[in-house]
XYZ file of C-alpha atoms in Angstrom:
607
model
C 43.494 -1.404 14.439
C 41.147 -0.014 11.693
C 38.321 -0.260 14.117
C 40.413 1.751 16.768
C 41.391 4.435 14.207
C 37.899 4.882 13.021
C 36.244 4.752 16.516
C 34.808 8.338 16.097
C 33.737 7.975 12.431
C 30.217 7.894 11.456
C 28.931 6.949 8.051
C 25.497 8.157 7.257
C 23.482 5.979 4.768
C 20.023 6.896 3.489
C 17.687 4.070 2.481
C 15.591 5.483 -0.486
C 13.664 2.600 -1.870
C 12.148 -0.633 -0.905
C 11.402 -1.567 -4.564
C 11.708 -0.253 -8.117
C 8.342 1.457 -7.726
C 8.827 3.175 -4.527
C 8.102 6.875 -4.016
C 9.556 9.613 -6.086
C 9.838 12.017 -2.947
C 12.409 10.066 -0.892
C 15.546 11.105 -2.701
C 14.780 14.729 -2.478
C 13.909 14.417 1.248
C 17.092 12.482 2.049
C 19.432 14.776 0.166
C 17.933 17.836 1.593
C 17.799 16.739 5.167
C 20.059 13.765 5.569
C 23.718 15.138 5.443
C 24.445 11.801 3.772
C 27.587 9.937 2.750
C 25.652 7.203 0.742
C 22.197 6.886 -0.787
C 21.201 3.195 -1.408
C 18.501 1.796 -3.539
C 16.946 -1.587 -3.388
C 15.226 -2.446 -6.596
C 15.181 -6.272 -6.722
C 12.996 -9.171 -5.552
C 12.115 -12.585 -7.037
C 9.166 -10.832 -8.674
C 10.982 -7.955 -10.144
C 13.688 -10.354 -11.563
C 11.129 -11.949 -13.650
C 9.721 -8.607 -14.804
C 13.252 -7.552 -16.013
C 13.926 -10.905 -17.522
C 10.738 -10.436 -19.673
C 11.893 -6.892 -20.503
C 15.238 -7.969 -21.839
C 13.679 -10.855 -23.821
C 11.643 -8.169 -25.742
C 14.621 -5.864 -25.944
C 18.158 -7.000 -25.445
C 19.145 -3.456 -24.381
C 16.613 -3.481 -21.516
C 16.317 -5.433 -18.333
C 17.188 -2.866 -15.780
C 15.134 -0.244 -13.583
C 14.469 2.702 -15.739
C 13.167 4.637 -12.888
C 16.757 4.953 -11.650
C 17.373 7.287 -14.607
C 14.038 9.123 -14.775
C 12.742 9.139 -11.194
C 15.224 8.301 -8.390
C 18.798 9.250 -9.469
C 18.658 10.928 -12.916
C 16.922 14.163 -11.985
C 19.195 14.678 -8.816
C 22.534 13.921 -10.376
C 23.880 17.589 -10.139
C 22.988 17.720 -6.399
C 24.450 14.271 -5.808
C 27.626 15.465 -7.399
C 27.700 18.728 -5.489
C 27.082 17.147 -2.175
C 29.620 14.366 -2.729
C 26.995 11.580 -2.034
C 27.897 8.180 -3.258
C 25.131 5.926 -4.610
C 24.831 2.116 -4.522
C 21.849 0.325 -6.305
C 20.966 -3.084 -7.310
C 18.941 -1.367 -10.102
C 20.893 -3.157 -12.933
C 18.368 -6.030 -12.826
C 19.521 -8.562 -15.443
C 21.478 -5.970 -17.307
C 23.784 -3.898 -15.104
C 26.054 -2.871 -17.996
C 23.072 -1.564 -19.903
C 22.073 0.721 -17.063
C 25.685 1.797 -16.538
C 25.916 2.800 -20.086
C 22.825 4.818 -20.107
C 23.734 6.456 -16.796
C 27.024 7.414 -18.192
C 25.377 9.124 -21.121
C 23.154 11.083 -18.863
C 26.149 12.041 -16.667
C 27.927 13.266 -19.772
C 24.837 15.185 -20.946
C 24.848 17.089 -17.723
C 28.672 17.690 -18.025
C 29.282 16.037 -14.562
C 32.295 14.243 -13.308
C 30.899 11.138 -11.792
C 32.521 7.688 -12.149
C 30.123 4.665 -12.535
C 31.175 1.076 -11.768
C 28.990 -1.998 -12.343
C 29.258 -5.429 -10.869
C 28.379 -8.542 -12.644
C 29.037 -12.278 -12.379
C 25.566 -13.145 -10.948
C 23.862 -13.969 -14.151
C 23.516 -17.840 -14.544
C 21.539 -17.922 -17.743
C 24.763 -18.926 -19.805
C 25.048 -22.052 -17.394
C 21.431 -23.366 -17.887
C 22.624 -26.333 -19.632
C 25.114 -27.083 -16.869
C 22.368 -26.744 -14.151
C 20.144 -29.021 -16.059
C 22.822 -31.724 -16.493
C 23.804 -31.489 -12.891
C 20.196 -32.311 -11.903
C 19.808 -29.088 -9.898
C 16.577 -29.075 -7.982
C 14.539 -26.520 -6.039
C 15.622 -26.233 -2.318
C 12.017 -26.042 -1.068
C 9.928 -28.223 -3.456
C 12.376 -30.529 -4.949
C 11.240 -29.608 -8.485
C 13.571 -30.086 -11.479
C 15.303 -27.041 -13.185
C 12.683 -25.388 -15.222
C 12.547 -24.687 -18.892
C 11.768 -21.344 -20.425
C 13.938 -19.496 -18.115
C 13.507 -15.677 -17.915
C 16.185 -14.877 -15.352
C 18.682 -16.982 -13.215
C 21.001 -15.208 -10.734
C 23.229 -15.934 -7.714
C 22.988 -13.447 -4.795
C 26.424 -11.927 -4.745
C 27.909 -10.425 -1.657
C 29.076 -6.949 -0.588
C 32.843 -7.191 -1.445
C 32.539 -6.469 -5.131
C 30.566 -3.218 -4.248
C 33.408 -2.264 -1.706
C 35.975 -3.073 -4.488
C 34.174 -0.581 -6.740
C 34.252 2.139 -4.260
C 37.871 1.342 -3.558
C 38.497 2.159 -7.346
C 36.956 5.550 -7.026
C 33.243 4.728 -8.163
C 30.704 7.543 -7.212
C 27.964 5.373 -8.383
C 27.808 1.578 -8.228
C 25.401 -0.422 -10.163
C 24.772 -4.296 -9.442
C 22.574 -7.030 -10.663
C 21.449 -9.604 -8.136
C 23.144 -9.100 -4.831
C 22.001 -9.836 -1.337
C 19.588 -6.915 -0.456
C 21.671 -5.882 2.484
C 24.917 -5.856 0.565
C 24.081 -2.403 -0.661
C 24.820 -1.135 2.784
C 27.391 -3.646 3.862
C 29.661 -2.838 0.735
C 29.950 0.885 1.684
C 30.686 -0.098 5.374
C 33.440 -2.606 4.269
C 35.003 0.132 2.207
C 34.681 2.926 4.862
C 35.946 0.908 7.773
C 38.323 -1.621 6.169
C 36.574 -4.611 7.418
C 37.915 -8.010 6.320
C 36.306 -11.176 5.057
C 36.765 -12.871 8.367
C 35.435 -10.014 10.587
C 32.484 -12.157 11.172
C 30.608 -9.989 13.922
C 31.214 -6.778 12.012
C 29.939 -8.316 8.668
C 26.882 -9.432 10.582
C 26.372 -6.153 12.082
C 26.728 -4.435 8.593
C 24.315 -7.059 7.339
C 21.874 -6.103 9.915
C 22.090 -2.432 9.107
C 21.391 -3.291 5.518
C 18.498 -5.428 6.320
C 17.079 -2.644 8.307
C 17.729 0.120 5.688
C 16.936 -1.377 2.522
C 13.208 -1.672 2.849
C 12.865 2.078 3.193
C 9.909 3.458 5.112
C 9.023 0.125 6.584
C 11.504 0.859 9.349
C 10.246 4.457 9.895
C 6.664 3.601 10.599
C 5.421 2.049 7.419
C 3.392 -1.065 7.900
C 3.718 -0.729 11.656
C 1.384 -2.518 13.919
C 0.474 0.586 15.819
C -0.364 2.608 12.521
C -2.498 5.173 14.519
C 0.704 6.313 16.246
C 2.583 7.120 13.085
C 2.203 10.824 12.117
C 2.167 12.369 8.587
C 2.142 9.524 6.065
C 2.058 11.917 3.265
C 5.509 13.089 4.324
C 6.801 9.724 5.656
C 10.422 10.008 6.457
C 12.823 7.655 4.840
C 15.490 5.974 7.065
C 19.049 7.107 7.800
C 21.604 4.813 9.419
C 24.350 6.383 11.345
C 26.983 3.534 11.253
C 30.104 3.146 13.379
C 33.152 1.001 12.997
C 32.190 -1.217 15.937
C 29.096 -2.408 13.940
C 26.569 -0.526 15.909
C 24.367 1.993 14.213
C 21.445 4.395 14.978
C 18.352 4.452 12.934
C 16.732 7.816 12.432
C 15.128 9.957 9.678
C 15.330 13.500 8.349
C 14.152 16.256 10.749
C 10.789 17.550 10.131
C 9.538 14.473 8.367
C 6.632 12.282 9.146
C 6.797 8.605 10.307
C 8.109 7.168 13.430
C 11.380 5.537 14.590
C 10.834 3.545 17.821
C 11.764 0.238 19.432
C 8.682 -1.159 17.900
C 9.280 -0.137 14.349
C 12.779 -1.239 14.296
C 12.086 -4.528 15.956
C 9.539 -5.333 13.514
C 11.878 -4.533 10.538
C 14.735 -6.735 11.959
C 12.553 -9.756 11.816
C 10.762 -9.058 8.531
C 11.291 -11.863 6.055
C 13.655 -13.716 8.472
C 13.449 -17.499 9.128
C 15.872 -18.443 12.017
C 17.071 -15.087 13.458
C 20.015 -16.966 14.978
C 21.190 -18.310 11.603
C 20.402 -15.663 8.932
C 22.561 -16.768 5.928
C 23.809 -14.296 3.372
C 26.748 -14.410 0.948
C 29.439 -13.091 3.199
C 28.520 -14.351 6.727
C 26.125 -16.262 8.804
C 24.381 -13.845 11.138
C 22.993 -14.277 14.626
C 20.375 -11.684 15.339
C 18.800 -13.380 18.270
C 20.503 -11.175 20.851
C 20.402 -7.925 19.162
C 19.502 -5.150 21.667
C 17.567 -1.879 20.941
C 17.832 1.292 22.841
C 16.132 4.564 22.460
C 18.836 7.284 21.707
C 16.539 10.329 21.543
C 13.281 11.252 19.692
C 13.124 9.081 16.602
C 16.468 7.598 17.204
C 17.094 3.853 18.045
C 20.494 2.345 18.694
C 21.113 -1.131 17.433
C 23.965 -3.434 18.591
C 24.679 -7.004 19.413
C 24.834 -8.882 16.183
C 27.045 -11.761 15.956
C 28.527 -13.681 13.035
C 29.952 -17.012 11.876
C 31.874 -17.980 8.868
C 29.938 -17.653 5.502
C 28.744 -20.910 3.726
C 30.469 -22.164 0.544
C 27.336 -21.595 -1.550
C 25.372 -18.683 -2.974
C 21.703 -18.638 -2.931
C 20.368 -18.409 -6.388
C 16.969 -17.785 -8.075
C 15.589 -18.694 -11.453
C 12.391 -17.147 -12.846
C 10.523 -18.975 -15.707
C 7.570 -18.776 -18.005
C 4.803 -20.853 -16.417
C 2.040 -20.259 -18.908
C -0.746 -17.682 -18.886
C -3.111 -16.195 -16.217
C -6.681 -14.604 -16.520
C -7.464 -12.457 -13.567
C -11.097 -10.958 -13.410
C -12.625 -8.872 -10.543
C -16.411 -9.175 -10.291
C -18.373 -7.022 -7.818
C -21.335 -9.001 -6.331
C -23.859 -7.126 -4.324
C -26.695 -8.133 -2.150
C -27.885 -10.812 0.292
C -25.718 -13.844 0.526
C -23.028 -12.143 -1.763
C -20.246 -14.598 -1.017
C -22.373 -17.682 -1.663
C -23.574 -16.197 -5.044
C -19.979 -15.391 -5.908
C -18.596 -18.887 -5.210
C -21.558 -20.481 -7.248
C -21.018 -18.082 -10.187
C -17.195 -18.823 -10.257
C -17.721 -22.648 -10.250
C -20.279 -22.145 -13.178
C -18.011 -19.880 -15.147
C -15.017 -22.294 -14.706
C -17.152 -25.307 -15.733
C -18.706 -23.395 -18.872
C -15.136 -22.382 -19.796
C -13.771 -25.933 -19.815
C -16.442 -27.132 -22.087
C -15.217 -24.285 -24.502
C -11.747 -25.459 -24.086
C -12.795 -29.137 -24.955
C -14.611 -27.773 -28.087
C -11.348 -26.395 -29.349
C -9.167 -29.412 -28.344
C -7.355 -27.294 -25.828
C -5.873 -28.590 -22.585
C -7.842 -28.058 -19.409
C -7.035 -25.169 -16.961
C -3.839 -25.983 -14.935
C -5.418 -24.128 -11.938
C -8.716 -22.155 -11.098
C -9.358 -20.211 -7.940
C -11.760 -17.811 -6.576
C -10.864 -15.307 -3.759
C -13.520 -13.356 -2.085
C -12.354 -9.829 -1.378
C -14.749 -8.470 1.378
C -15.711 -11.934 2.538
C -12.746 -12.226 4.953
C -11.737 -15.556 3.242
C -8.132 -14.698 4.257
C -9.058 -15.224 7.843
C -10.442 -18.814 7.494
C -12.308 -19.990 10.584
C -11.646 -16.750 12.149
C -13.574 -14.583 9.792
C -16.284 -12.292 11.286
C -19.490 -14.401 11.298
C -21.777 -11.946 9.704
C -21.920 -12.335 5.973
C -20.943 -9.360 3.827
C -23.590 -7.940 1.302
C -20.888 -6.961 -1.106
C -17.894 -8.684 -2.212
C -15.369 -8.614 -5.103
C -14.764 -12.016 -6.608
C -11.343 -12.366 -7.750
C -11.572 -15.088 -10.445
C -8.262 -16.801 -11.560
C -7.458 -19.302 -14.192
C -4.186 -20.500 -15.329
C -3.669 -22.196 -18.829
C -0.482 -23.362 -20.650
C -1.502 -21.047 -23.621
C -2.619 -17.464 -24.051
C -5.579 -18.730 -26.275
C -6.898 -20.802 -23.386
C -6.551 -18.104 -20.853
C -8.279 -15.616 -23.182
C -11.312 -18.021 -23.546
C -12.163 -17.475 -19.873
C -11.379 -13.713 -20.131
C -14.199 -13.430 -22.642
C -16.709 -16.044 -21.113
C -16.592 -14.718 -17.476
C -18.434 -11.603 -18.731
C -21.741 -13.762 -19.058
C -21.986 -13.545 -15.367
C -23.199 -10.087 -15.450
C -26.630 -10.889 -17.236
C -26.903 -14.826 -17.028
C -26.039 -15.665 -13.508
C -25.942 -14.112 -10.001
C -28.340 -11.335 -9.209
C -26.235 -8.241 -8.089
C -23.443 -9.034 -10.478
C -21.972 -5.553 -11.578
C -19.591 -4.504 -14.284
C -16.070 -6.013 -13.920
C -13.627 -3.711 -12.295
C -10.810 -5.199 -14.232
C -9.876 -8.223 -16.531
C -6.458 -9.174 -17.590
C -4.570 -11.983 -19.526
C -0.946 -11.983 -18.411
C 1.956 -14.499 -18.420
C 2.622 -16.254 -15.150
C 6.213 -16.165 -13.799
C 7.456 -19.076 -11.630
C 10.323 -19.095 -9.296
C 13.025 -21.768 -8.593
C 15.342 -21.296 -5.666
C 18.445 -23.351 -5.391
C 22.149 -23.189 -4.064
C 25.286 -22.913 -6.275
C 28.864 -23.573 -5.264
C 30.837 -20.245 -4.887
C 33.738 -21.627 -6.802
C 31.588 -21.702 -9.937
C 30.910 -17.963 -9.749
C 33.469 -15.300 -10.743
C 32.305 -11.664 -9.660
C 33.528 -8.904 -11.831
C 33.647 -5.222 -11.348
C 34.012 -2.706 -14.334
C 34.999 0.941 -13.997
C 36.381 3.261 -16.598
C 36.134 0.573 -19.362
C 38.270 -2.014 -17.361
C 36.836 -5.140 -16.137
C 38.539 -6.900 -13.206
C 37.776 -10.380 -11.760
C 37.364 -10.201 -7.996
C 38.628 -12.598 -5.338
C 36.320 -15.039 -3.909
C 35.719 -15.699 -0.144
C 34.584 -19.376 -0.581
C 33.358 -20.100 3.068
C 32.844 -23.484 4.538
C 30.299 -26.449 3.995
C 27.225 -25.965 5.964
C 27.765 -29.351 7.728
C 31.355 -28.388 8.797
C 30.415 -25.458 10.805
C 29.210 -27.008 13.884
C 25.991 -26.368 15.825
C 23.886 -23.117 15.542
C 24.310 -20.801 18.576
C 22.770 -22.031 21.616
C 19.314 -20.609 22.424
C 18.066 -19.498 25.706
C 15.293 -21.429 27.171
C 12.547 -19.411 28.754
C 10.287 -20.598 31.589
C 6.819 -21.099 30.288
C 4.297 -18.931 32.237
C 1.667 -20.456 34.343
C -1.799 -20.459 33.021
C -3.170 -16.809 33.090
C -6.467 -15.589 34.716
C -7.590 -13.444 31.834
C -7.559 -13.404 28.156
C -6.144 -10.581 26.027
C -5.749 -10.298 22.260
C -2.344 -10.638 20.975
C -2.286 -7.151 19.594
C -2.765 -5.865 23.049
C 0.642 -7.499 24.136
C 2.788 -7.551 21.107
C 3.767 -5.845 17.732
C 3.436 -8.327 14.763
C 5.077 -8.165 11.357
C 4.965 -10.716 8.546
C 6.598 -11.219 5.105
C 7.144 -13.713 2.433
C 10.091 -15.918 1.476
C 9.299 -17.945 -1.629
C 6.789 -20.527 -0.680
C 6.685 -19.864 2.970
C 6.062 -16.746 5.236
C 7.250 -15.593 8.587
C 5.301 -13.819 11.449
C 7.364 -12.088 14.123
C 5.563 -11.516 17.397
C 7.570 -8.877 19.589
C 6.364 -8.398 23.209
C 5.383 -4.801 24.147
C 6.836 -5.538 27.528
C 9.374 -8.126 28.445
C 7.119 -9.623 31.132
C 4.524 -10.416 28.459
C 6.866 -12.721 26.596
C 6.385 -16.017 28.725
C 2.742 -15.800 28.267
C 2.909 -15.358 24.676
C 5.321 -18.451 24.466
C 2.864 -20.349 26.448
C -0.154 -19.613 24.182
C 1.532 -19.319 20.915
C 2.742 -22.925 20.294
C 3.867 -23.889 16.795
C 0.782 -26.279 16.718
C -1.609 -23.447 17.797
C -0.286 -21.092 15.249
C -0.417 -23.781 12.537
C -4.075 -24.489 13.394
C -4.841 -20.745 13.215
C -3.512 -20.721 9.592
C -5.073 -24.031 8.630
C -7.011 -22.523 5.701
C -3.454 -21.928 4.002
C -2.476 -25.650 4.327
C -2.778 -28.272 1.747
C -5.388 -30.916 1.657
C -7.218 -29.504 4.721
C -4.142 -29.947 6.962
C -2.485 -27.282 8.977
C 0.838 -26.118 7.726
C 4.035 -27.011 9.478
C 5.178 -24.133 11.628
C 8.627 -23.647 13.247
C 9.173 -21.272 16.131
C 12.382 -19.487 16.982
C 13.148 -17.616 20.221
C 14.678 -14.091 19.928
C 15.518 -13.108 23.507
C 17.232 -9.731 22.720
C 14.054 -8.402 21.210
C 11.783 -10.292 23.598
C 10.114 -11.945 20.549
C 9.096 -15.104 18.886
C 9.493 -15.729 15.200
C 7.159 -18.228 13.386
C 7.899 -19.645 10.030
C 4.780 -21.171 8.313
C 5.836 -23.502 5.605
C 4.306 -24.221 2.078
C 1.503 -21.663 2.746
C 1.830 -19.283 -0.259
C 0.773 -21.423 -3.121
C 3.640 -20.924 -5.509
C 5.191 -17.771 -3.829
C 4.900 -14.098 -4.790
C 4.899 -14.497 -8.508
C 2.417 -17.439 -8.808
C 0.038 -17.251 -5.887
C -3.646 -16.600 -6.676
C -4.422 -15.454 -3.197
C -5.150 -11.826 -1.874
C -1.939 -11.401 -0.145
C 1.003 -13.317 -2.065
C 3.562 -10.962 -0.343
C 2.255 -12.120 3.152
C 1.894 -8.571 4.121
C -1.256 -9.261 5.937
C -0.576 -12.650 7.485
C 0.476 -11.134 10.704
C -2.853 -9.081 10.782
C -4.834 -12.402 10.702
C -3.076 -13.268 14.065
C -3.740 -10.100 15.937
C -6.917 -11.421 17.764
C -5.304 -14.677 18.801
C -6.289 -15.189 22.525
C -3.503 -14.991 25.035
C -3.974 -16.226 28.621
C -2.251 -13.748 30.827
C -2.125 -13.052 34.611
C -4.408 -10.032 35.506
C -1.440 -8.532 37.584
C 0.681 -8.347 34.524
C -1.808 -7.032 31.932
C -3.857 -4.012 32.812
C -6.907 -5.377 31.081
C -9.449 -4.006 28.654
C -9.177 -0.404 30.196
C -5.896 -0.240 28.080
C -6.790 0.972 24.596
C -6.212 -1.715 21.863
C -3.124 -0.772 19.692
C -4.564 -1.562 16.335
């Protein structure tokens, strides 16, 4: 009935940040050109939780995103109040109450009438002993629960945010919630969706997944980057959301960027494993048959998400202190630059080990050299011509700061005592290493709370069902495999490609530019072939395991490459721990296609 009553209602939500360090220009742009109901901010990721945990360890009053006060929202509070725009942000990090107190002081200083609510219950640090005694293990690696925990949080859902809005909050601060919850919460509140409205919850989750990464859906990181105008004034996204779950993605008039079928499809599959079973706190989502339609210039209509009952667990993540890391960047110039850099790195590692032994210190726990400019990230598919200038990224990990500092000092000797053409270091740092530990926790063990006007309320749980008790995943459509093609095209000529990290693994989405290309993509891009392409990211010389998921609604394939990020975004020594470039490495994958289907080399390459 609520859906019928709200059939003509449109809720406009602006996505202002993809991280706590995102641009200072988005809020001004969205407030002036968005006619918004809500402004949402996504500050948190596994990496940022570790940062906020370290901040609070140094200062118990810290641990939240200070840019929320000084850059993104604080300077605009008067305009936010005058326009009646509500704000939802997970900027609370590990200390939502601390940010709420600081924000209320700023509001009082400006003599504004804005109510602030904050959501808690996600912080699991007080339960560390229980998690240790219960034998909690990492859901990917099987590792035991770590010592020296910096942060430990369950990913709460959207209903606590909706509860805060229902109690009159103008600004809602959360700690760790599912990223998409900052959008789903307002939609639950505005349209009266219930905990068993599975399809609507899935549709709202999709809206949140698209909007919470900011300009990534409006042309940022798009495969066809040349087609995206005016990066300097990149438009940030607006979702025009309706009660039936459909929404239009657009951006403020007169801004740069691009909203198209391609940009939206890429973002839908960003950091997704199985698109038919995308699990969040409130619902299990099926995005495999989502449909995109052009709805005007820079306007794309999104519909077709389906949902199933939520699971009875929350995803949770702990970050922990994993020792110390020295990273040094050495320019090496001249003939055979890469070979010189590798030899120099090995010599500096060996020399520093001798110094560790002389001081009775443990060996390095890890050493690595990454050649920036040598195309090492492309493995066997690197350009054959050797570079005559590289930057050698030298990395050592040690249990102690003293051990890491020994290498930081000794590596300078390369400039005068080793490879010809070694120039002055661009940068050298000695920093703590943050590890991540991913696990599940029973929802019955979590009590979400919401505080507003000094009153804290415990919120009802929606416990969900055990994973093994929900039947099979949605049946997937089987596409006929195309016959062998007569000509070879590069993948980029036939598809858009987007990649992203998820802990120790990454995904690569391949979206056909035309539906008729898809069977040829499927025939060439087998999981085995994709794994072989990324062999250099596997362990012990073996190709990593690859899963492939069909996404018929978007005419796409989604590949999940397992155990290939060497410790995840916090701990990886590689050039691209966030996996932003993994899709770029696949662009020249050869696809056999019928010449009657593909117009051939006369069509200009897209990237």
